Amino acid sequence: MPVVNLETLAQDFRRAPPVARSVCLATLVLTFYAASNPWYRVPQLVYKYDLVFKRFEVWRLVTNFFLGSTSIQLIVQAAMIYRTTDVLESGPYLYRSCDLAWQMFFACIGILGATRPFKAEIHLDALIACLASLASLTAPPGSTTSFMGFFTLPLSTLPYLLIFLGLLTGGPRGAGVAVAGAVVGFVWFHLIWKGFAENKSFGNTHTPGVLAEYGRAPGWLRDLFGERWQPTNGGGLKKGGNAGRGVKLNVGAAGGCCKSSAAALCG
């Protein structure tokens, strides 16, 4: 039986990028909190339109994005949300975690709108699909993902895999929620990183999206992340940064959701 070194695990967790660390921790804490008394606590955390906008239970706007499954599926969900955000923070948002957090806020608003026809109450899977879509679009050709160590696929297929998993776990409604999240990620990419009319391959010389300048985090958020003086070219693209590096994303591999080295970008 493998021995878990808590000290090493804690060090890996502290070294993880701030957004990846935060979303993974929020997912685990909220899910375990809800699982301790699911009949009472889960209904207090899920998204319900009438309760949010008529009774002003605004915390639901946040908690529903980090409420995972109470089954073994939680391991995959926690690993997925950690790996995708870690890849983004290690690549196109390197030293610009504040921009990722800022843009993710608006992406979550888009997810709430895109999933409205499905009356979804929990949006963690949609958020994962959104981040996976953005990660696959910002990655160069040849980037791969290893799912649970069983098989390796091109990273560009990851959103489709998540849609298929959504179909298996939630039926057509689950697949629809995942599709909505992936579409938001696609729009995010084109609004920030590459204009819709741009035909050439994505890279460091691409034409940015129309909202690239607005994708920069405000000063107070840059200060919060300690990234006030990190230069950008608009959106999350850095001067001196490189969005076109190979990515090997090990989804759900051994080491847990907080093992950053397993999701590192490969130069």
PDB file of C-alpha atoms in Angstrom:
ATOM      1  CA  MET A   1       0.000   0.000   0.000  1.00  0.00           C
ATOM      2  CA  PRO A   2       1.452   3.394  -0.966  1.00  0.00           C
ATOM      3  CA  VAL A   3       2.293   5.748   1.889  1.00  0.00           C
ATOM      4  CA  VAL A   4       0.978   9.297   1.675  1.00  0.00           C
ATOM      5  CA  ASN A   5       3.567  11.839   2.773  1.00  0.00           C
ATOM      6  CA  LEU A   6       1.436  14.662   4.152  1.00  0.00           C
ATOM      7  CA  GLU A   7       4.383  17.052   4.343  1.00  0.00           C
ATOM      8  CA  THR A   8       5.225  16.532   0.663  1.00  0.00           C
ATOM      9  CA  LEU A   9       1.565  16.825  -0.280  1.00  0.00           C
ATOM     10  CA  ALA A  10       1.318  20.117   1.620  1.00  0.00           C
ATOM     11  CA  GLN A  11       4.431  21.453  -0.129  1.00  0.00           C
ATOM     12  CA  ASP A  12       3.042  20.512  -3.543  1.00  0.00           C
ATOM     13  CA  PHE A  13      -0.226  22.189  -2.659  1.00  0.00           C
ATOM     14  CA  ARG A  14       1.508  25.419  -1.615  1.00  0.00           C
ATOM     15  CA  ARG A  15       3.520  25.460  -4.847  1.00  0.00           C
ATOM     16  CA  ALA A  16       0.409  25.065  -6.995  1.00  0.00           C
ATOM     17  CA  PRO A  17      -0.775  28.144  -8.929  1.00  0.00           C
ATOM     18  CA  PRO A  18      -3.244  30.232  -6.907  1.00  0.00           C
ATOM     19  CA  VAL A  19      -6.356  29.729  -9.042  1.00  0.00           C
ATOM     20  CA  ALA A  20      -5.777  25.992  -9.453  1.00  0.00           C
ATOM     21  CA  ARG A  21      -5.173  25.636  -5.721  1.00  0.00           C
ATOM     22  CA  SER A  22      -8.260  27.672  -4.848  1.00  0.00           C
ATOM     23  CA  VAL A  23     -10.714  25.917  -7.153  1.00  0.00           C
ATOM     24  CA  CYS A  24      -9.490  22.461  -6.125  1.00  0.00           C
ATOM     25  CA  LEU A  25      -9.716  23.321  -2.436  1.00  0.00           C
ATOM     26  CA  ALA A  26     -13.144  24.951  -2.841  1.00  0.00           C
ATOM     27  CA  THR A  27     -14.451  21.870  -4.672  1.00  0.00           C
ATOM     28  CA  LEU A  28     -13.233  19.447  -2.033  1.00  0.00           C
ATOM     29  CA  VAL A  29     -14.280  21.533   0.983  1.00  0.00           C
ATOM     30  CA  LEU A  30     -17.771  22.357  -0.313  1.00  0.00           C
ATOM     31  CA  THR A  31     -18.432  18.817  -1.507  1.00  0.00           C
ATOM     32  CA  PHE A  32     -17.351  17.181   1.762  1.00  0.00           C
ATOM     33  CA  TYR A  33     -19.357  19.778   3.680  1.00  0.00           C
ATOM     34  CA  ALA A  34     -22.458  18.998   1.631  1.00  0.00           C
ATOM     35  CA  ALA A  35     -21.880  15.230   1.812  1.00  0.00           C
ATOM     36  CA  SER A  36     -21.858  15.319   5.613  1.00  0.00           C
ATOM     37  CA  ASN A  37     -25.581  16.125   5.578  1.00  0.00           C
ATOM     38  CA  PRO A  38     -26.702  15.991   1.933  1.00  0.00           C
ATOM     39  CA  TRP A  39     -30.459  16.145   2.503  1.00  0.00           C
ATOM     40  CA  TYR A  40     -30.141  19.498   4.276  1.00  0.00           C
ATOM     41  CA  ARG A  41     -26.960  21.123   2.926  1.00  0.00           C
ATOM     42  CA  VAL A  42     -27.070  20.346  -0.799  1.00  0.00           C
ATOM     43  CA  PRO A  43     -30.367  22.228  -1.325  1.00  0.00           C
ATOM     44  CA  GLN A  44     -28.757  25.222   0.421  1.00  0.00           C
ATOM     45  CA  LEU A  45     -25.840  25.337  -2.030  1.00  0.00           C
ATOM     46  CA  VAL A  46     -27.274  24.585  -5.473  1.00  0.00           C
ATOM     47  CA  TYR A  47     -28.331  27.255  -7.969  1.00  0.00           C
ATOM     48  CA  LYS A  48     -32.002  28.124  -8.127  1.00  0.00           C
ATOM     49  CA  TYR A  49     -32.969  31.154 -10.165  1.00  0.00           C
ATOM     50  CA  ASP A  50     -35.939  32.227  -8.044  1.00  0.00           C
ATOM     51  CA  LEU A  51     -34.062  31.899  -4.758  1.00  0.00           C
ATOM     52  CA  VAL A  52     -31.103  33.901  -6.076  1.00  0.00           C
ATOM     53  CA  PHE A  53     -32.945  36.760  -7.746  1.00  0.00           C
ATOM     54  CA  LYS A  54     -36.132  36.927  -5.695  1.00  0.00           C
ATOM     55  CA  ARG A  55     -34.929  35.944  -2.228  1.00  0.00           C
ATOM     56  CA  PHE A  56     -31.363  37.207  -2.785  1.00  0.00           C
ATOM     57  CA  GLU A  57     -29.600  34.012  -1.716  1.00  0.00           C
ATOM     58  CA  VAL A  58     -26.596  35.196  -3.703  1.00  0.00           C
ATOM     59  CA  TRP A  59     -24.108  32.702  -2.235  1.00  0.00           C
ATOM     60  CA  ARG A  60     -25.657  30.114  -4.547  1.00  0.00           C
ATOM     61  CA  LEU A  61     -24.073  31.928  -7.500  1.00  0.00           C
ATOM     62  CA  VAL A  62     -20.674  30.779  -6.198  1.00  0.00           C
ATOM     63  CA  THR A  63     -21.278  27.540  -4.325  1.00  0.00           C
ATOM     64  CA  ASN A  64     -22.983  25.729  -7.203  1.00  0.00           C
ATOM     65  CA  PHE A  65     -19.796  25.939  -9.299  1.00  0.00           C
ATOM     66  CA  PHE A  66     -17.765  23.990  -6.734  1.00  0.00           C
ATOM     67  CA  LEU A  67     -20.254  21.376  -5.631  1.00  0.00           C
ATOM     68  CA  GLY A  68     -19.034  17.987  -6.828  1.00  0.00           C
ATOM     69  CA  SER A  69     -20.456  14.517  -6.836  1.00  0.00           C
ATOM     70  CA  THR A  70     -20.705  12.618  -3.551  1.00  0.00           C
ATOM     71  CA  SER A  71     -19.582   9.456  -5.351  1.00  0.00           C
ATOM     72  CA  ILE A  72     -16.190   8.321  -6.667  1.00  0.00           C
ATOM     73  CA  GLN A  73     -16.776  10.733  -9.567  1.00  0.00           C
ATOM     74  CA  LEU A  74     -15.532  13.496  -7.250  1.00  0.00           C
ATOM     75  CA  ILE A  75     -11.961  12.273  -7.745  1.00  0.00           C
ATOM     76  CA  VAL A  76     -12.227  12.844 -11.495  1.00  0.00           C
ATOM     77  CA  GLN A  77     -13.952  16.198 -11.058  1.00  0.00           C
ATOM     78  CA  ALA A  78     -11.363  17.523  -8.589  1.00  0.00           C
ATOM     79  CA  ALA A  79      -8.502  16.272 -10.748  1.00  0.00           C
ATOM     80  CA  MET A  80     -10.027  17.741 -13.896  1.00  0.00           C
ATOM     81  CA  ILE A  81     -10.668  21.219 -12.550  1.00  0.00           C
ATOM     82  CA  TYR A  82      -7.207  21.302 -11.013  1.00  0.00           C
ATOM     83  CA  ARG A  83      -5.378  20.038 -14.109  1.00  0.00           C
ATOM     84  CA  THR A  84      -7.114  22.372 -16.542  1.00  0.00           C
ATOM     85  CA  THR A  85      -6.580  25.502 -14.448  1.00  0.00           C
ATOM     86  CA  ASP A  86      -2.993  24.471 -13.713  1.00  0.00           C
ATOM     87  CA  VAL A  87      -2.263  24.086 -17.430  1.00  0.00           C
ATOM     88  CA  LEU A  88      -3.735  27.519 -18.137  1.00  0.00           C
ATOM     89  CA  GLU A  89      -1.776  29.157 -15.311  1.00  0.00           C
ATOM     90  CA  SER A  90       1.416  27.421 -16.406  1.00  0.00           C
ATOM     91  CA  GLY A  91       1.001  28.474 -20.042  1.00  0.00           C
ATOM     92  CA  PRO A  92      -1.061  31.330 -21.488  1.00  0.00           C
ATOM     93  CA  TYR A  93      -1.751  32.833 -18.048  1.00  0.00           C
ATOM     94  CA  LEU A  94       1.753  32.387 -16.652  1.00  0.00           C
ATOM     95  CA  TYR A  95       2.293  35.045 -13.948  1.00  0.00           C
ATOM     96  CA  ARG A  96      -1.184  36.381 -14.814  1.00  0.00           C
ATOM     97  CA  SER A  97      -3.407  34.289 -12.549  1.00  0.00           C
ATOM     98  CA  CYS A  98      -5.347  37.464 -11.808  1.00  0.00           C
ATOM     99  CA  ASP A  99      -6.396  37.679 -15.473  1.00  0.00           C
ATOM    100  CA  LEU A 100      -7.551  34.059 -15.409  1.00  0.00           C
ATOM    101  CA  ALA A 101      -9.589  34.646 -12.253  1.00  0.00           C
ATOM    102  CA  TRP A 102     -11.107  37.838 -13.713  1.00  0.00           C
ATOM    103  CA  GLN A 103     -12.048  36.206 -17.007  1.00  0.00           C
ATOM    104  CA  MET A 104     -13.326  33.075 -15.262  1.00  0.00           C
ATOM    105  CA  PHE A 105     -15.769  35.254 -13.319  1.00  0.00           C
ATOM    106  CA  PHE A 106     -17.423  36.390 -16.553  1.00  0.00           C
ATOM    107  CA  ALA A 107     -17.218  32.894 -18.018  1.00  0.00           C
ATOM    108  CA  CYS A 108     -19.252  31.647 -15.043  1.00  0.00           C
ATOM    109  CA  ILE A 109     -21.904  34.258 -15.800  1.00  0.00           C
ATOM    110  CA  GLY A 110     -21.949  32.982 -19.379  1.00  0.00           C
ATOM    111  CA  ILE A 111     -22.336  29.407 -18.138  1.00  0.00           C
ATOM    112  CA  LEU A 112     -25.355  30.361 -16.032  1.00  0.00           C
ATOM    113  CA  GLY A 113     -26.980  31.819 -19.135  1.00  0.00           C
ATOM    114  CA  ALA A 114     -25.955  29.015 -21.494  1.00  0.00           C
ATOM    115  CA  THR A 115     -27.266  26.280 -19.196  1.00  0.00           C
ATOM    116  CA  ARG A 116     -30.561  28.019 -18.429  1.00  0.00           C
ATOM    117  CA  PRO A 117     -32.536  25.821 -20.886  1.00  0.00           C
ATOM    118  CA  PHE A 118     -31.370  22.732 -18.977  1.00  0.00           C
ATOM    119  CA  LYS A 119     -32.380  24.177 -15.579  1.00  0.00           C
ATOM    120  CA  ALA A 120     -29.053  23.031 -14.167  1.00  0.00           C
ATOM    121  CA  GLU A 121     -28.590  23.483 -10.424  1.00  0.00           C
ATOM    122  CA  ILE A 122     -24.913  22.496 -10.270  1.00  0.00           C
ATOM    123  CA  HIS A 123     -22.406  23.859 -12.789  1.00  0.00           C
ATOM    124  CA  LEU A 124     -19.103  22.227 -11.852  1.00  0.00           C
ATOM    125  CA  ASP A 125     -19.099  19.967 -14.915  1.00  0.00           C
ATOM    126  CA  ALA A 126     -19.942  22.905 -17.172  1.00  0.00           C
ATOM    127  CA  LEU A 127     -17.053  24.911 -15.680  1.00  0.00           C
ATOM    128  CA  ILE A 128     -14.661  21.999 -16.211  1.00  0.00           C
ATOM    129  CA  ALA A 129     -15.783  21.672 -19.836  1.00  0.00           C
ATOM    130  CA  CYS A 130     -15.337  25.429 -20.289  1.00  0.00           C
ATOM    131  CA  LEU A 131     -11.780  25.383 -18.928  1.00  0.00           C
ATOM    132  CA  ALA A 132     -10.934  22.248 -20.917  1.00  0.00           C
ATOM    133  CA  SER A 133     -12.210  23.911 -24.086  1.00  0.00           C
ATOM    134  CA  LEU A 134     -10.054  26.987 -23.472  1.00  0.00           C
ATOM    135  CA  ALA A 135      -7.012  24.860 -22.602  1.00  0.00           C
ATOM    136  CA  SER A 136      -7.387  22.783 -25.759  1.00  0.00           C
ATOM    137  CA  LEU A 137      -7.740  25.873 -27.958  1.00  0.00           C
ATOM    138  CA  THR A 138      -4.725  27.684 -26.492  1.00  0.00           C
ATOM    139  CA  ALA A 139      -2.535  24.576 -26.706  1.00  0.00           C
ATOM    140  CA  PRO A 140      -0.425  23.933 -29.826  1.00  0.00           C
ATOM    141  CA  PRO A 141      -0.955  20.958 -32.139  1.00  0.00           C
ATOM    142  CA  GLY A 142       0.371  17.721 -30.697  1.00  0.00           C
ATOM    143  CA  SER A 143      -0.643  18.411 -27.101  1.00  0.00           C
ATOM    144  CA  THR A 144      -2.024  15.313 -25.416  1.00  0.00           C
ATOM    145  CA  THR A 145      -4.053  14.263 -22.419  1.00  0.00           C
ATOM    146  CA  SER A 146      -3.797  10.992 -20.499  1.00  0.00           C
ATOM    147  CA  PHE A 147      -7.112  10.061 -18.914  1.00  0.00           C
ATOM    148  CA  MET A 148      -6.675   8.155 -15.641  1.00  0.00           C
ATOM    149  CA  GLY A 149      -3.554   6.584 -17.127  1.00  0.00           C
ATOM    150  CA  PHE A 150      -5.648   4.238 -19.302  1.00  0.00           C
ATOM    151  CA  PHE A 151      -5.302   5.951 -22.662  1.00  0.00           C
ATOM    152  CA  THR A 152      -3.793   9.046 -24.251  1.00  0.00           C
ATOM    153  CA  LEU A 153      -5.733  11.345 -26.552  1.00  0.00           C
ATOM    154  CA  PRO A 154      -5.065  14.647 -28.325  1.00  0.00           C
ATOM    155  CA  LEU A 155      -5.869  17.509 -25.953  1.00  0.00           C
ATOM    156  CA  SER A 156      -8.235  18.917 -28.585  1.00  0.00           C
ATOM    157  CA  THR A 157     -10.552  15.957 -27.934  1.00  0.00           C
ATOM    158  CA  LEU A 158     -10.840  16.571 -24.184  1.00  0.00           C
ATOM    159  CA  PRO A 159     -14.038  18.684 -24.396  1.00  0.00           C
ATOM    160  CA  TYR A 160     -15.690  15.916 -26.434  1.00  0.00           C
ATOM    161  CA  LEU A 161     -14.626  13.337 -23.855  1.00  0.00           C
ATOM    162  CA  LEU A 162     -16.204  15.452 -21.110  1.00  0.00           C
ATOM    163  CA  ILE A 163     -19.422  15.723 -23.105  1.00  0.00           C
ATOM    164  CA  PHE A 164     -19.444  11.929 -23.477  1.00  0.00           C
ATOM    165  CA  LEU A 165     -18.865  11.501 -19.728  1.00  0.00           C
ATOM    166  CA  GLY A 166     -21.696  13.955 -19.115  1.00  0.00           C
ATOM    167  CA  LEU A 167     -23.929  11.771 -21.268  1.00  0.00           C
ATOM    168  CA  LEU A 168     -22.945   8.671 -19.301  1.00  0.00           C
ATOM    169  CA  THR A 169     -23.448  10.222 -15.859  1.00  0.00           C
ATOM    170  CA  GLY A 170     -26.319  12.622 -16.512  1.00  0.00           C
ATOM    171  CA  GLY A 171     -27.983  11.499 -19.715  1.00  0.00           C
ATOM    172  CA  PRO A 172     -28.864  14.008 -22.462  1.00  0.00           C
ATOM    173  CA  ARG A 173     -29.236  16.771 -19.890  1.00  0.00           C
ATOM    174  CA  GLY A 174     -25.735  16.127 -18.529  1.00  0.00           C
ATOM    175  CA  ALA A 175     -24.314  16.160 -22.038  1.00  0.00           C
ATOM    176  CA  GLY A 176     -26.165  19.392 -22.805  1.00  0.00           C
ATOM    177  CA  VAL A 177     -24.700  21.086 -19.733  1.00  0.00           C
ATOM    178  CA  ALA A 178     -21.197  20.002 -20.787  1.00  0.00           C
ATOM    179  CA  VAL A 179     -21.805  21.248 -24.337  1.00  0.00           C
ATOM    180  CA  ALA A 180     -22.925  24.615 -22.961  1.00  0.00           C
ATOM    181  CA  GLY A 181     -19.736  24.876 -20.895  1.00  0.00           C
ATOM    182  CA  ALA A 182     -17.550  23.960 -23.881  1.00  0.00           C
ATOM    183  CA  VAL A 183     -19.289  26.580 -26.022  1.00  0.00           C
ATOM    184  CA  VAL A 184     -18.613  29.243 -23.381  1.00  0.00           C
ATOM    185  CA  GLY A 185     -14.944  28.216 -23.432  1.00  0.00           C
ATOM    186  CA  PHE A 186     -14.911  28.512 -27.235  1.00  0.00           C
ATOM    187  CA  VAL A 187     -16.405  32.012 -27.072  1.00  0.00           C
ATOM    188  CA  TRP A 188     -13.961  32.943 -24.273  1.00  0.00           C
ATOM    189  CA  PHE A 189     -11.034  31.959 -26.496  1.00  0.00           C
ATOM    190  CA  HIS A 190     -12.235  34.029 -29.438  1.00  0.00           C
ATOM    191  CA  LEU A 191     -13.204  37.074 -27.408  1.00  0.00           C
ATOM    192  CA  ILE A 192      -9.856  37.232 -25.592  1.00  0.00           C
ATOM    193  CA  TRP A 193      -7.231  35.282 -27.479  1.00  0.00           C
ATOM    194  CA  LYS A 194      -8.077  35.137 -31.160  1.00  0.00           C
ATOM    195  CA  GLY A 195     -10.623  37.098 -33.140  1.00  0.00           C
ATOM    196  CA  PHE A 196     -13.452  35.173 -34.793  1.00  0.00           C
ATOM    197  CA  ALA A 197     -12.327  36.401 -38.225  1.00  0.00           C
ATOM    198  CA  GLU A 198      -8.688  35.393 -37.706  1.00  0.00           C
ATOM    199  CA  ASN A 199      -7.739  32.505 -39.986  1.00  0.00           C
ATOM    200  CA  LYS A 200      -4.073  31.857 -39.242  1.00  0.00           C
ATOM    201  CA  SER A 201      -2.946  29.348 -36.656  1.00  0.00           C
ATOM    202  CA  PHE A 202      -3.066  30.429 -33.055  1.00  0.00           C
ATOM    203  CA  GLY A 203       0.267  31.555 -31.639  1.00  0.00           C
ATOM    204  CA  ASN A 204       2.156  34.517 -30.231  1.00  0.00           C
ATOM    205  CA  THR A 205       1.511  36.663 -33.344  1.00  0.00           C
ATOM    206  CA  HIS A 206      -2.218  36.132 -33.599  1.00  0.00           C
ATOM    207  CA  THR A 207      -4.728  38.970 -33.683  1.00  0.00           C
ATOM    208  CA  PRO A 208      -6.286  39.195 -30.186  1.00  0.00           C
ATOM    209  CA  GLY A 209      -9.994  39.041 -29.570  1.00  0.00           C
ATOM    210  CA  VAL A 210     -12.128  42.158 -29.382  1.00  0.00           C
ATOM    211  CA  LEU A 211     -12.295  42.005 -25.576  1.00  0.00           C
ATOM    212  CA  ALA A 212      -8.593  41.297 -25.005  1.00  0.00           C
ATOM    213  CA  GLU A 213      -7.943  44.652 -23.360  1.00  0.00           C
ATOM    214  CA  TYR A 214     -10.973  44.220 -21.104  1.00  0.00           C
ATOM    215  CA  GLY A 215      -9.685  40.807 -20.086  1.00  0.00           C
ATOM    216  CA  ARG A 216      -7.013  42.404 -17.938  1.00  0.00           C
ATOM    217  CA  ALA A 217      -7.747  42.191 -14.246  1.00  0.00           C
ATOM    218  CA  PRO A 218      -8.438  45.483 -12.446  1.00  0.00           C
ATOM    219  CA  GLY A 219      -5.753  46.956 -10.220  1.00  0.00           C
ATOM    220  CA  TRP A 220      -7.233  45.742  -6.934  1.00  0.00           C
ATOM    221  CA  LEU A 221      -7.271  42.159  -8.188  1.00  0.00           C
ATOM    222  CA  ARG A 222      -3.708  42.398  -9.526  1.00  0.00           C
ATOM    223  CA  ASP A 223      -2.640  43.644  -6.091  1.00  0.00           C
ATOM    224  CA  LEU A 224      -4.472  40.778  -4.424  1.00  0.00           C
ATOM    225  CA  PHE A 225      -2.507  38.276  -6.526  1.00  0.00           C
ATOM    226  CA  GLY A 226       0.722  40.249  -6.214  1.00  0.00           C
ATOM    227  CA  GLU A 227       0.856  40.716  -9.996  1.00  0.00           C
ATOM    228  CA  ARG A 228       0.514  44.473 -10.273  1.00  0.00           C
ATOM    229  CA  TRP A 229       3.652  44.954 -12.378  1.00  0.00           C
ATOM    230  CA  GLN A 230       3.470  41.862 -14.560  1.00  0.00           C
ATOM    231  CA  PRO A 231       3.314  43.136 -18.194  1.00  0.00           C
ATOM    232  CA  THR A 232       0.672  41.840 -20.600  1.00  0.00           C
ATOM    233  CA  ASN A 233      -0.152  42.175 -24.273  1.00  0.00           C
ATOM    234  CA  GLY A 234      -3.877  42.165 -23.560  1.00  0.00           C
ATOM    235  CA  GLY A 235      -5.972  39.454 -22.001  1.00  0.00           C
ATOM    236  CA  GLY A 236      -3.802  36.803 -20.434  1.00  0.00           C
ATOM    237  CA  LEU A 237      -0.981  36.951 -23.008  1.00  0.00           C
ATOM    238  CA  LYS A 238       2.312  38.028 -21.481  1.00  0.00           C
ATOM    239  CA  LYS A 239       5.241  39.885 -22.962  1.00  0.00           C
ATOM    240  CA  GLY A 240       7.894  37.232 -23.038  1.00  0.00           C
ATOM    241  CA  GLY A 241       5.352  34.511 -22.391  1.00  0.00           C
ATOM    242  CA  ASN A 242       4.719  31.645 -24.763  1.00  0.00           C
ATOM    243  CA  ALA A 243       1.282  30.210 -25.361  1.00  0.00           C
ATOM    244  CA  GLY A 244       2.586  27.772 -27.944  1.00  0.00           C
ATOM    245  CA  ARG A 245       4.278  25.178 -25.796  1.00  0.00           C
ATOM    246  CA  GLY A 246       3.479  21.495 -25.729  1.00  0.00           C
ATOM    247  CA  VAL A 247       1.056  20.326 -23.079  1.00  0.00           C
ATOM    248  CA  LYS A 248       0.805  16.893 -21.534  1.00  0.00           C
ATOM    249  CA  LEU A 249      -2.213  16.907 -19.276  1.00  0.00           C
ATOM    250  CA  ASN A 250      -2.454  13.864 -17.013  1.00  0.00           C
ATOM    251  CA  VAL A 251      -6.095  13.803 -15.963  1.00  0.00           C
ATOM    252  CA  GLY A 252      -6.754  11.898 -12.768  1.00  0.00           C
ATOM    253  CA  ALA A 253      -3.324  10.280 -12.706  1.00  0.00           C
ATOM    254  CA  ALA A 254      -1.738   9.101  -9.508  1.00  0.00           C
ATOM    255  CA  GLY A 255      -0.671  11.868  -7.190  1.00  0.00           C
ATOM    256  CA  GLY A 256      -4.014  13.481  -6.508  1.00  0.00           C
ATOM    257  CA  CYS A 257      -5.495  16.746  -7.666  1.00  0.00           C
ATOM    258  CA  CYS A 258      -2.805  18.834  -6.049  1.00  0.00           C
ATOM    259  CA  LYS A 259       0.252  17.328  -7.666  1.00  0.00           C
ATOM    260  CA  SER A 260       1.257  20.162  -9.948  1.00  0.00           C
ATOM    261  CA  SER A 261       4.207  18.451 -11.564  1.00  0.00           C
ATOM    262  CA  ALA A 262       1.907  15.897 -13.206  1.00  0.00           C
ATOM    263  CA  ALA A 263       0.171  18.651 -15.148  1.00  0.00           C
ATOM    264  CA  ALA A 264       3.240  20.702 -15.989  1.00  0.00           C
ATOM    265  CA  LEU A 265       3.748  22.083 -19.451  1.00  0.00           C
ATOM    266  CA  CYS A 266       6.436  20.357 -21.422  1.00  0.00           C
ATOM    267  CA  GLY A 267       8.688  22.705 -23.336  1.00  0.00           C
TER     268      GLY A 267
END
